[in-house]
Amino acid sequence: MKNLFLLYAAGAIALTPLGASAQDQAQIDLGKSLFNQWCLSCHGMGPGHPGTQALDQRYQGAMPGALEERTNLSPELVSVFVRNGISIMPFFRKTEISDSELAAIGAYLSTPQTNATK
Ligand code: HEC
């Protein structure tokens, strides 16, 4: 019972509107660290990253192979690939990457100005 209450309280805090931009930035920062944890081995920049290589191959210079350099990714698109996988990319279960964590990764990858600062 007590745990249930704590869960509810945590949810309520998460939904409390902070200053929108501070909240967005916190979500983007979380997304970046989750990206580093789950995606970077395949989608990092430079050689040796099979995801980046496959996308470089597919887009032939029409857009960058590295996801962090893309300016046309939406959270929805990221979510479809992460939940379904594609070719050698595994799909990720909610027990691995929760919906809110996935939203954070989507926020990070769809916010080019923070990507450019790396
Ligand atoms: C084991 C390697 C691997 C991991 C880990 C991986 N991916 Fe991928 N991903 C790929 C490959 C390879 C492709 C390209 C597949 C193809 O189209 O041939 C891809 C494609 C994608 C695409 C599609 C981009 C496009 O333009 O079609 C998105 C979005 C994506 N990955 C996001 C992610 C995210 C976010 C994570 C981390 C949660 C992740 N991937 C983890 C290998 C990986």
GROMACS .gro file of N, CA and C and ligand atoms in nm:
model
  397
    1MET      N    1   0.083  -0.120   0.000
    1MET     CA    2   0.000   0.000   0.000
    1MET      C    3   0.087   0.126   0.000
    2LYS      N    4   0.184   0.124   0.090
    2LYS     CA    5   0.273   0.240   0.099
    2LYS      C    6   0.349   0.259  -0.033
    3ASN      N    7   0.394   0.146  -0.090
    3ASN     CA    8   0.468   0.153  -0.216
    3ASN      C    9   0.381   0.210  -0.327
    4LEU      N   10   0.254   0.166  -0.327
    4LEU     CA   11   0.162   0.217  -0.428
    4LEU      C   12   0.151   0.369  -0.418
    5PHE      N   13   0.142   0.415  -0.293
    5PHE     CA   14   0.130   0.559  -0.274
    5PHE      C   15   0.255   0.631  -0.326
    6LEU      N   16   0.370   0.572  -0.297
    6LEU     CA   17   0.496   0.635  -0.342
    6LEU      C   18   0.500   0.642  -0.493
    7LEU      N   19   0.455   0.532  -0.557
    7LEU     CA   20   0.452   0.532  -0.703
    7LEU      C   21   0.364   0.644  -0.755
    8TYR      N   22   0.248   0.657  -0.689
    8TYR     CA   23   0.154   0.760  -0.732
    8TYR      C   24   0.216   0.899  -0.714
    9ALA      N   25   0.281   0.916  -0.600
    9ALA     CA   26   0.342   1.046  -0.571
    9ALA      C   27   0.451   1.077  -0.673
   10ALA      N   28   0.531   0.975  -0.707
   10ALA     CA   29   0.637   0.996  -0.805
   10ALA      C   30   0.577   1.038  -0.938
   11GLY      N   31   0.467   0.972  -0.975
   11GLY     CA   32   0.400   1.007  -1.100
   11GLY      C   33   0.351   1.150  -1.098
   12ALA      N   34   0.294   1.189  -0.985
   12ALA     CA   35   0.241   1.325  -0.975
   12ALA      C   36   0.353   1.427  -0.987
   13ILE      N   37   0.466   1.396  -0.927
   13ILE     CA   38   0.579   1.489  -0.936
   13ILE      C   39   0.626   1.500  -1.081
   14ALA      N   40   0.632   1.384  -1.150
   14ALA     CA   41   0.678   1.384  -1.288
   14ALA      C   42   0.587   1.470  -1.376
   15LEU      N   43   0.459   1.476  -1.338
   15LEU     CA   44   0.364   1.551  -1.422
   15LEU      C   45   0.355   1.697  -1.383
   16THR      N   46   0.415   1.733  -1.271
   16THR     CA   47   0.408   1.872  -1.228
   16THR      C   48   0.480   1.961  -1.328
   17PRO      N   49   0.410   2.062  -1.380
   17PRO     CA   50   0.480   2.145  -1.478
   17PRO      C   51   0.592   2.225  -1.414
   18LEU      N   52   0.713   2.195  -1.452
   18LEU     CA   53   0.826   2.281  -1.415
   18LEU      C   54   0.828   2.391  -1.520
   19GLY      N   55   0.925   2.477  -1.513
   19GLY     CA   56   0.943   2.566  -1.627
   19GLY      C   57   0.961   2.476  -1.748
   20ALA      N   58   0.882   2.494  -1.853
   20ALA     CA   59   0.881   2.399  -1.964
   20ALA      C   60   1.022   2.372  -2.015
   21SER      N   61   1.103   2.476  -2.029
   21SER     CA   62   1.232   2.453  -2.094
   21SER      C   63   1.327   2.375  -2.004
   22ALA      N   64   1.323   2.400  -1.872
   22ALA     CA   65   1.406   2.323  -1.780
   22ALA      C   66   1.368   2.176  -1.786
   23GLN      N   67   1.238   2.152  -1.791
   23GLN     CA   68   1.190   2.015  -1.798
   23GLN      C   69   1.234   1.950  -1.930
   24ASP      N   70   1.220   2.023  -2.039
   24ASP     CA   71   1.261   1.969  -2.169
   24ASP      C   72   1.410   1.937  -2.167
   25GLN      N   73   1.488   2.029  -2.111
   25GLN     CA   74   1.633   2.008  -2.110
   25GLN      C   75   1.669   1.886  -2.027
   26ALA      N   76   1.600   1.868  -1.915
   26ALA     CA   77   1.626   1.751  -1.831
   26ALA      C   78   1.593   1.624  -1.908
   27GLN      N   79   1.483   1.627  -1.983
   27GLN     CA   80   1.444   1.509  -2.060
   27GLN      C   81   1.547   1.480  -2.170
   28ILE      N   82   1.592   1.586  -2.234
   28ILE     CA   83   1.692   1.571  -2.341
   28ILE      C   84   1.823   1.515  -2.284
   29ASP      N   85   1.864   1.566  -2.167
   29ASP     CA   86   1.986   1.516  -2.104
   29ASP      C   87   1.973   1.368  -2.069
   30LEU      N   88   1.858   1.331  -2.017
   30LEU     CA   89   1.833   1.190  -1.986
   30LEU      C   90   1.838   1.108  -2.114
   31GLY      N   91   1.775   1.162  -2.220
   31GLY     CA   92   1.776   1.091  -2.348
   31GLY      C   93   1.916   1.068  -2.400
   32LYS      N   94   2.001   1.166  -2.381
   32LYS     CA   95   2.139   1.152  -2.427
   32LYS      C   96   2.210   1.040  -2.351
   33SER      N   97   2.192   1.034  -2.221
   33SER     CA   98   2.262   0.929  -2.147
   33SER      C   99   2.204   0.791  -2.179
   34LEU      N  100   2.073   0.785  -2.204
   34LEU     CA  101   2.013   0.656  -2.243
   34LEU      C  102   2.061   0.616  -2.383
   35PHE      N  103   2.073   0.714  -2.471
   35PHE     CA  104   2.125   0.685  -2.605
   35PHE      C  105   2.266   0.628  -2.593
   36ASN      N  106   2.348   0.692  -2.509
   36ASN     CA  107   2.485   0.643  -2.491
   36ASN      C  108   2.486   0.500  -2.438
   37GLN      N  109   2.393   0.471  -2.350
   37GLN     CA  110   2.386   0.338  -2.289
   37GLN      C  111   2.342   0.231  -2.388
   38TRP      N  112   2.236   0.260  -2.465
   38TRP     CA  113   2.171   0.155  -2.546
   38TRP      C  114   2.204   0.160  -2.694
   39CYS      N  115   2.238   0.273  -2.747
   39CYS     CA  116   2.241   0.289  -2.892
   39CYS      C  117   2.379   0.322  -2.947
   40LEU      N  118   2.463   0.382  -2.864
   40LEU     CA  119   2.589   0.437  -2.914
   40LEU      C  120   2.679   0.332  -2.979
   41SER      N  121   2.678   0.210  -2.926
   41SER     CA  122   2.769   0.108  -2.981
   41SER      C  123   2.742   0.087  -3.130
   42CYS      N  124   2.618   0.102  -3.172
   42CYS     CA  125   2.585   0.085  -3.315
   42CYS      C  126   2.568   0.218  -3.387
   43HIS      N  127   2.525   0.321  -3.316
   43HIS     CA  128   2.490   0.446  -3.383
   43HIS      C  129   2.585   0.561  -3.350
   44GLY      N  130   2.701   0.529  -3.294
   44GLY     CA  131   2.798   0.635  -3.269
   44GLY      C  132   2.853   0.692  -3.399
   45MET      N  133   2.924   0.800  -3.388
   45MET     CA  134   2.981   0.861  -3.510
   45MET      C  135   3.112   0.794  -3.548
   46GLY      N  136   3.141   0.795  -3.674
   46GLY     CA  137   3.267   0.740  -3.721
   46GLY      C  138   3.259   0.591  -3.749
   47PRO      N  139   3.370   0.535  -3.797
   47PRO     CA  140   3.372   0.394  -3.836
   47PRO      C  141   3.356   0.301  -3.716
   48GLY      N  142   3.320   0.176  -3.743
   48GLY     CA  143   3.307   0.078  -3.637
   48GLY      C  144   3.169   0.077  -3.572
   49HIS      N  145   3.076   0.151  -3.631
   49HIS     CA  146   2.939   0.154  -3.579
   49HIS      C  147   2.844   0.101  -3.686
   50PRO      N  148   2.798  -0.023  -3.670
   50PRO     CA  149   2.720  -0.087  -3.777
   50PRO      C  150   2.592  -0.012  -3.814
   51GLY      N  151   2.527   0.052  -3.717
   51GLY     CA  152   2.404   0.127  -3.748
   51GLY      C  153   2.436   0.248  -3.835
   52THR      N  154   2.536   0.324  -3.794
   52THR     CA  155   2.578   0.442  -3.869
   52THR      C  156   2.622   0.401  -4.010
   53GLN      N  157   2.697   0.290  -4.016
   53GLN     CA  158   2.746   0.242  -4.146
   53GLN      C  159   2.630   0.203  -4.238
   54ALA      N  160   2.532   0.129  -4.183
   54ALA     CA  161   2.418   0.084  -4.264
   54ALA      C  162   2.339   0.205  -4.314
   55LEU      N  163   2.324   0.307  -4.229
   55LEU     CA  164   2.244   0.423  -4.270
   55LEU      C  165   2.322   0.511  -4.368
   56ASP      N  166   2.454   0.518  -4.350
   56ASP     CA  167   2.538   0.589  -4.448
   56ASP      C  168   2.518   0.525  -4.586
   57GLN      N  169   2.522   0.393  -4.585
   57GLN     CA  170   2.505   0.316  -4.707
   57GLN      C  171   2.369   0.341  -4.770
   58ARG      N  172   2.267   0.339  -4.686
   58ARG     CA  173   2.130   0.356  -4.736
   58ARG      C  174   2.109   0.496  -4.792
   59TYR      N  175   2.157   0.599  -4.722
   59TYR     CA  176   2.123   0.736  -4.763
   59TYR      C  177   2.223   0.798  -4.858
   60GLN      N  178   2.338   0.734  -4.872
   60GLN     CA  179   2.434   0.779  -4.974
   60GLN      C  180   2.460   0.929  -4.970
   61GLY      N  181   2.475   0.986  -4.851
   61GLY     CA  182   2.506   1.128  -4.841
   61GLY      C  183   2.384   1.219  -4.843
   62ALA      N  184   2.266   1.164  -4.870
   62ALA     CA  185   2.145   1.247  -4.870
   62ALA      C  186   2.114   1.298  -4.730
   63MET      N  187   2.151   1.220  -4.629
   63MET     CA  188   2.147   1.266  -4.489
   63MET      C  189   2.253   1.189  -4.412
   64PRO      N  190   2.291   1.241  -4.295
   64PRO     CA  191   2.399   1.175  -4.221
   64PRO      C  192   2.360   1.035  -4.174
   65GLY      N  193   2.457   0.947  -4.167
   65GLY     CA  194   2.433   0.814  -4.115
   65GLY      C  195   2.420   0.813  -3.964
   66ALA      N  196   2.486   0.908  -3.898
   66ALA     CA  197   2.481   0.913  -3.751
   66ALA      C  198   2.349   0.978  -3.707
   67LEU      N  199   2.276   0.908  -3.623
   67LEU     CA  200   2.143   0.958  -3.581
   67LEU      C  201   2.154   1.093  -3.512
   68GLU      N  202   2.263   1.115  -3.437
   68GLU     CA  203   2.275   1.241  -3.363
   68GLU      C  204   2.301   1.360  -3.455
   69GLU      N  205   2.332   1.333  -3.580
   69GLU     CA  206   2.352   1.444  -3.675
   69GLU      C  207   2.228   1.470  -3.760
   70ARG      N  208   2.129   1.385  -3.744
   70ARG     CA  209   2.007   1.402  -3.825
   70ARG      C  210   1.923   1.518  -3.773
   71THR      N  211   1.853   1.584  -3.864
   71THR     CA  212   1.765   1.693  -3.821
   71THR      C  213   1.619   1.659  -3.853
   72ASN      N  214   1.594   1.538  -3.899
   72ASN     CA  215   1.457   1.505  -3.940
   72ASN      C  216   1.400   1.385  -3.865
   73LEU      N  217   1.452   1.359  -3.744
   73LEU     CA  218   1.398   1.247  -3.666
   73LEU      C  219   1.290   1.298  -3.572
   74SER      N  220   1.178   1.228  -3.568
   74SER     CA  221   1.073   1.262  -3.472
   74SER      C  222   1.073   1.155  -3.363
   75PRO      N  223   1.023   1.189  -3.244
   75PRO     CA  224   1.013   1.090  -3.138
   75PRO      C  225   0.930   0.968  -3.182
   76GLU      N  226   0.827   0.992  -3.264
   76GLU     CA  227   0.741   0.882  -3.309
   76GLU      C  228   0.820   0.784  -3.395
   77LEU      N  229   0.900   0.837  -3.486
   77LEU     CA  230   0.979   0.750  -3.575
   77LEU      C  231   1.081   0.670  -3.494
   78VAL      N  232   1.148   0.738  -3.403
   78VAL     CA  233   1.247   0.670  -3.319
   78VAL      C  234   1.179   0.556  -3.243
   79SER      N  235   1.061   0.584  -3.192
   79SER     CA  236   0.989   0.485  -3.114
   79SER      C  237   0.952   0.361  -3.196
   80VAL      N  238   0.911   0.382  -3.320
   80VAL     CA  239   0.875   0.268  -3.407
   80VAL      C  240   0.995   0.176  -3.425
   81PHE      N  241   1.111   0.234  -3.453
   81PHE     CA  242   1.230   0.151  -3.476
   81PHE      C  243   1.275   0.083  -3.345
   82VAL      N  244   1.270   0.157  -3.236
   82VAL     CA  245   1.318   0.099  -3.110
   82VAL      C  246   1.226  -0.014  -3.062
   83ARG      N  247   1.098  -0.001  -3.082
   83ARG     CA  248   1.005  -0.106  -3.037
   83ARG      C  249   0.999  -0.225  -3.134
   84ASN      N  250   1.034  -0.203  -3.261
   84ASN     CA  251   1.023  -0.311  -3.359
   84ASN      C  252   1.157  -0.366  -3.405
   85GLY      N  253   1.262  -0.286  -3.396
   85GLY     CA  254   1.392  -0.327  -3.448
   85GLY      C  255   1.390  -0.327  -3.600
   86ILE      N  256   1.508  -0.342  -3.660
   86ILE     CA  257   1.517  -0.353  -3.806
   86ILE      C  258   1.653  -0.416  -3.838
   87SER      N  259   1.654  -0.508  -3.930
   87SER     CA  260   1.772  -0.587  -3.966
   87SER      C  261   1.847  -0.630  -3.839
   88ILE      N  262   1.973  -0.592  -3.821
   88ILE     CA  263   2.046  -0.640  -3.702
   88ILE      C  264   2.013  -0.561  -3.576
   89MET      N  265   1.933  -0.455  -3.589
   89MET     CA  266   1.896  -0.380  -3.468
   89MET      C  267   1.787  -0.455  -3.394
   90PRO      N  268   1.814  -0.488  -3.267
   90PRO     CA  269   1.712  -0.560  -3.189
   90PRO      C  270   1.598  -0.466  -3.151
   91PHE      N  271   1.480  -0.521  -3.123
   91PHE     CA  272   1.377  -0.436  -3.062
   91PHE      C  273   1.402  -0.434  -2.912
   92PHE      N  274   1.358  -0.327  -2.848
   92PHE     CA  275   1.380  -0.311  -2.704
   92PHE      C  276   1.247  -0.320  -2.630
   93ARG      N  277   1.245  -0.405  -2.527
   93ARG     CA  278   1.123  -0.422  -2.448
   93ARG      C  279   1.107  -0.307  -2.349
   94LYS      N  280   0.982  -0.293  -2.302
   94LYS     CA  281   0.956  -0.187  -2.204
   94LYS      C  282   1.029  -0.212  -2.072
   95THR      N  283   1.066  -0.338  -2.047
   95THR     CA  284   1.143  -0.367  -1.925
   95THR      C  285   1.288  -0.322  -1.942
   96GLU      N  286   1.332  -0.303  -2.067
   96GLU     CA  287   1.467  -0.252  -2.091
   96GLU      C  288   1.463  -0.099  -2.100
   97ILE      N  289   1.380  -0.050  -2.194
   97ILE     CA  290   1.364   0.094  -2.213
   97ILE      C  291   1.216   0.124  -2.194
   98SER      N  292   1.182   0.193  -2.086
   98SER     CA  293   1.041   0.221  -2.058
   98SER      C  294   0.989   0.325  -2.157
   99ASP      N  295   0.856   0.341  -2.160
   99ASP     CA  296   0.797   0.440  -2.251
   99ASP      C  297   0.852   0.580  -2.223
  100SER      N  298   0.869   0.615  -2.095
  100SER     CA  299   0.916   0.751  -2.068
  100SER      C  300   1.064   0.766  -2.105
  101GLU      N  301   1.140   0.658  -2.088
  101GLU     CA  302   1.280   0.664  -2.131
  101GLU      C  303   1.287   0.675  -2.283
  102LEU      N  304   1.200   0.604  -2.351
  102LEU     CA  305   1.197   0.611  -2.498
  102LEU      C  306   1.159   0.752  -2.543
  103ALA      N  307   1.066   0.813  -2.471
  103ALA     CA  308   1.028   0.951  -2.503
  103ALA      C  309   1.148   1.044  -2.487
  104ALA      N  310   1.231   1.017  -2.385
  104ALA     CA  311   1.350   1.100  -2.363
  104ALA      C  312   1.450   1.082  -2.477
  105ILE      N  313   1.470   0.957  -2.521
  105ILE     CA  314   1.561   0.932  -2.634
  105ILE      C  315   1.507   1.004  -2.758
  106GLY      N  316   1.375   0.996  -2.778
  106GLY     CA  317   1.313   1.065  -2.892
  106GLY      C  318   1.331   1.216  -2.884
  107ALA      N  319   1.318   1.269  -2.764
  107ALA     CA  320   1.335   1.414  -2.746
  107ALA      C  321   1.479   1.453  -2.779
  108TYR      N  322   1.571   1.371  -2.733
  108TYR     CA  323   1.713   1.400  -2.761
  108TYR      C  324   1.742   1.397  -2.911
  109LEU      N  325   1.698   1.290  -2.978
  109LEU     CA  326   1.732   1.274  -3.120
  109LEU      C  327   1.655   1.370  -3.211
  110SER      N  328   1.548   1.429  -3.160
  110SER     CA  329   1.472   1.522  -3.244
  110SER      C  330   1.500   1.666  -3.209
  111THR      N  331   1.606   1.689  -3.130
  111THR     CA  332   1.641   1.826  -3.092
  111THR      C  333   1.781   1.859  -3.144
  112PRO      N  334   1.789   1.901  -3.271
  112PRO     CA  335   1.919   1.918  -3.335
  112PRO      C  336   2.012   2.016  -3.264
  113GLN      N  337   1.959   2.122  -3.204
  113GLN     CA  338   2.051   2.222  -3.147
  113GLN      C  339   2.135   2.163  -3.035
  114THR      N  340   2.081   2.071  -2.955
  114THR     CA  341   2.165   2.011  -2.850
  114THR      C  342   2.261   1.912  -2.913
  115ASN      N  343   2.218   1.846  -3.021
  115ASN     CA  344   2.309   1.752  -3.086
  115ASN      C  345   2.432   1.825  -3.137
  116ALA      N  346   2.410   1.946  -3.188
  116ALA     CA  347   2.519   2.020  -3.250
  116ALA      C  348   2.624   2.063  -3.148
  117THR      N  349   2.588   2.065  -3.022
  117THR     CA  350   2.683   2.111  -2.922
  117THR      C  351   2.784   2.003  -2.883
  118LYS      N  352   2.767   1.884  -2.936
  118LYS     CA  353   2.861   1.778  -2.895
  118LYS      C  354   2.988   1.782  -2.977
  119HEC     C1  355   2.304  -0.388  -3.272
  119HEC     C2  356   2.316  -0.257  -3.332
  119HEC     C3  357   2.208  -0.155  -3.306
  119HEC     C4  358   2.164  -0.106  -3.186
  119HEC     C5  359   2.207  -0.148  -3.045
  119HEC     C6  360   2.068  -0.002  -3.217
  119HEC     N1  361   2.053   0.009  -3.352
  119HEC    FE1  362   1.930   0.136  -3.449
  119HEC     N2  363   1.982   0.057  -3.627
  119HEC     C7  364   2.082  -0.036  -3.645
  119HEC     C8  365   2.098  -0.063  -3.787
  119HEC     C9  366   2.197  -0.157  -3.850
  119HEC    C10  367   2.002   0.018  -3.852
  119HEC    C11  368   1.978   0.030  -4.002
  119HEC    C12  369   1.902  -0.089  -4.049
  119HEC    C13  370   1.880  -0.084  -4.197
  119HEC     O1  371   1.795  -0.007  -4.241
  119HEC     O2  372   1.951  -0.154  -4.268
  119HEC    C14  373   1.932   0.092  -3.748
  119HEC    C15  374   1.832   0.182  -3.773
  119HEC    C16  375   1.779   0.268  -3.680
  119HEC    C17  376   1.684   0.374  -3.708
  119HEC    C18  377   1.623   0.406  -3.845
  119HEC    C19  378   1.684   0.528  -3.908
  119HEC    C20  379   1.639   0.542  -4.050
  119HEC     O3  380   1.659   0.651  -4.106
  119HEC     O4  381   1.587   0.447  -4.110
  119HEC    C21  382   1.658   0.438  -3.591
  119HEC    C22  383   1.567   0.558  -3.569
  119HEC    C23  384   1.737   0.372  -3.489
  119HEC     N3  385   1.808   0.269  -3.547
  119HEC    C24  386   1.739   0.408  -3.357
  119HEC    C25  387   1.806   0.337  -3.257
  119HEC    C26  388   1.801   0.373  -3.117
  119HEC    C27  389   1.729   0.494  -3.061
  119HEC    C28  390   1.873   0.277  -3.051
  119HEC    C29  391   1.895   0.265  -2.902
  119HEC    C30  392   1.775   0.254  -2.821
  119HEC    C31  393   1.924   0.184  -3.150
  119HEC     N4  394   1.882   0.224  -3.273
  119HEC    C32  395   2.004   0.073  -3.120
  119HEC    C33  396   2.156  -0.098  -3.546
  119HEC    C34  397   2.138  -0.081  -3.410
   0.00000   0.00000   0.00000
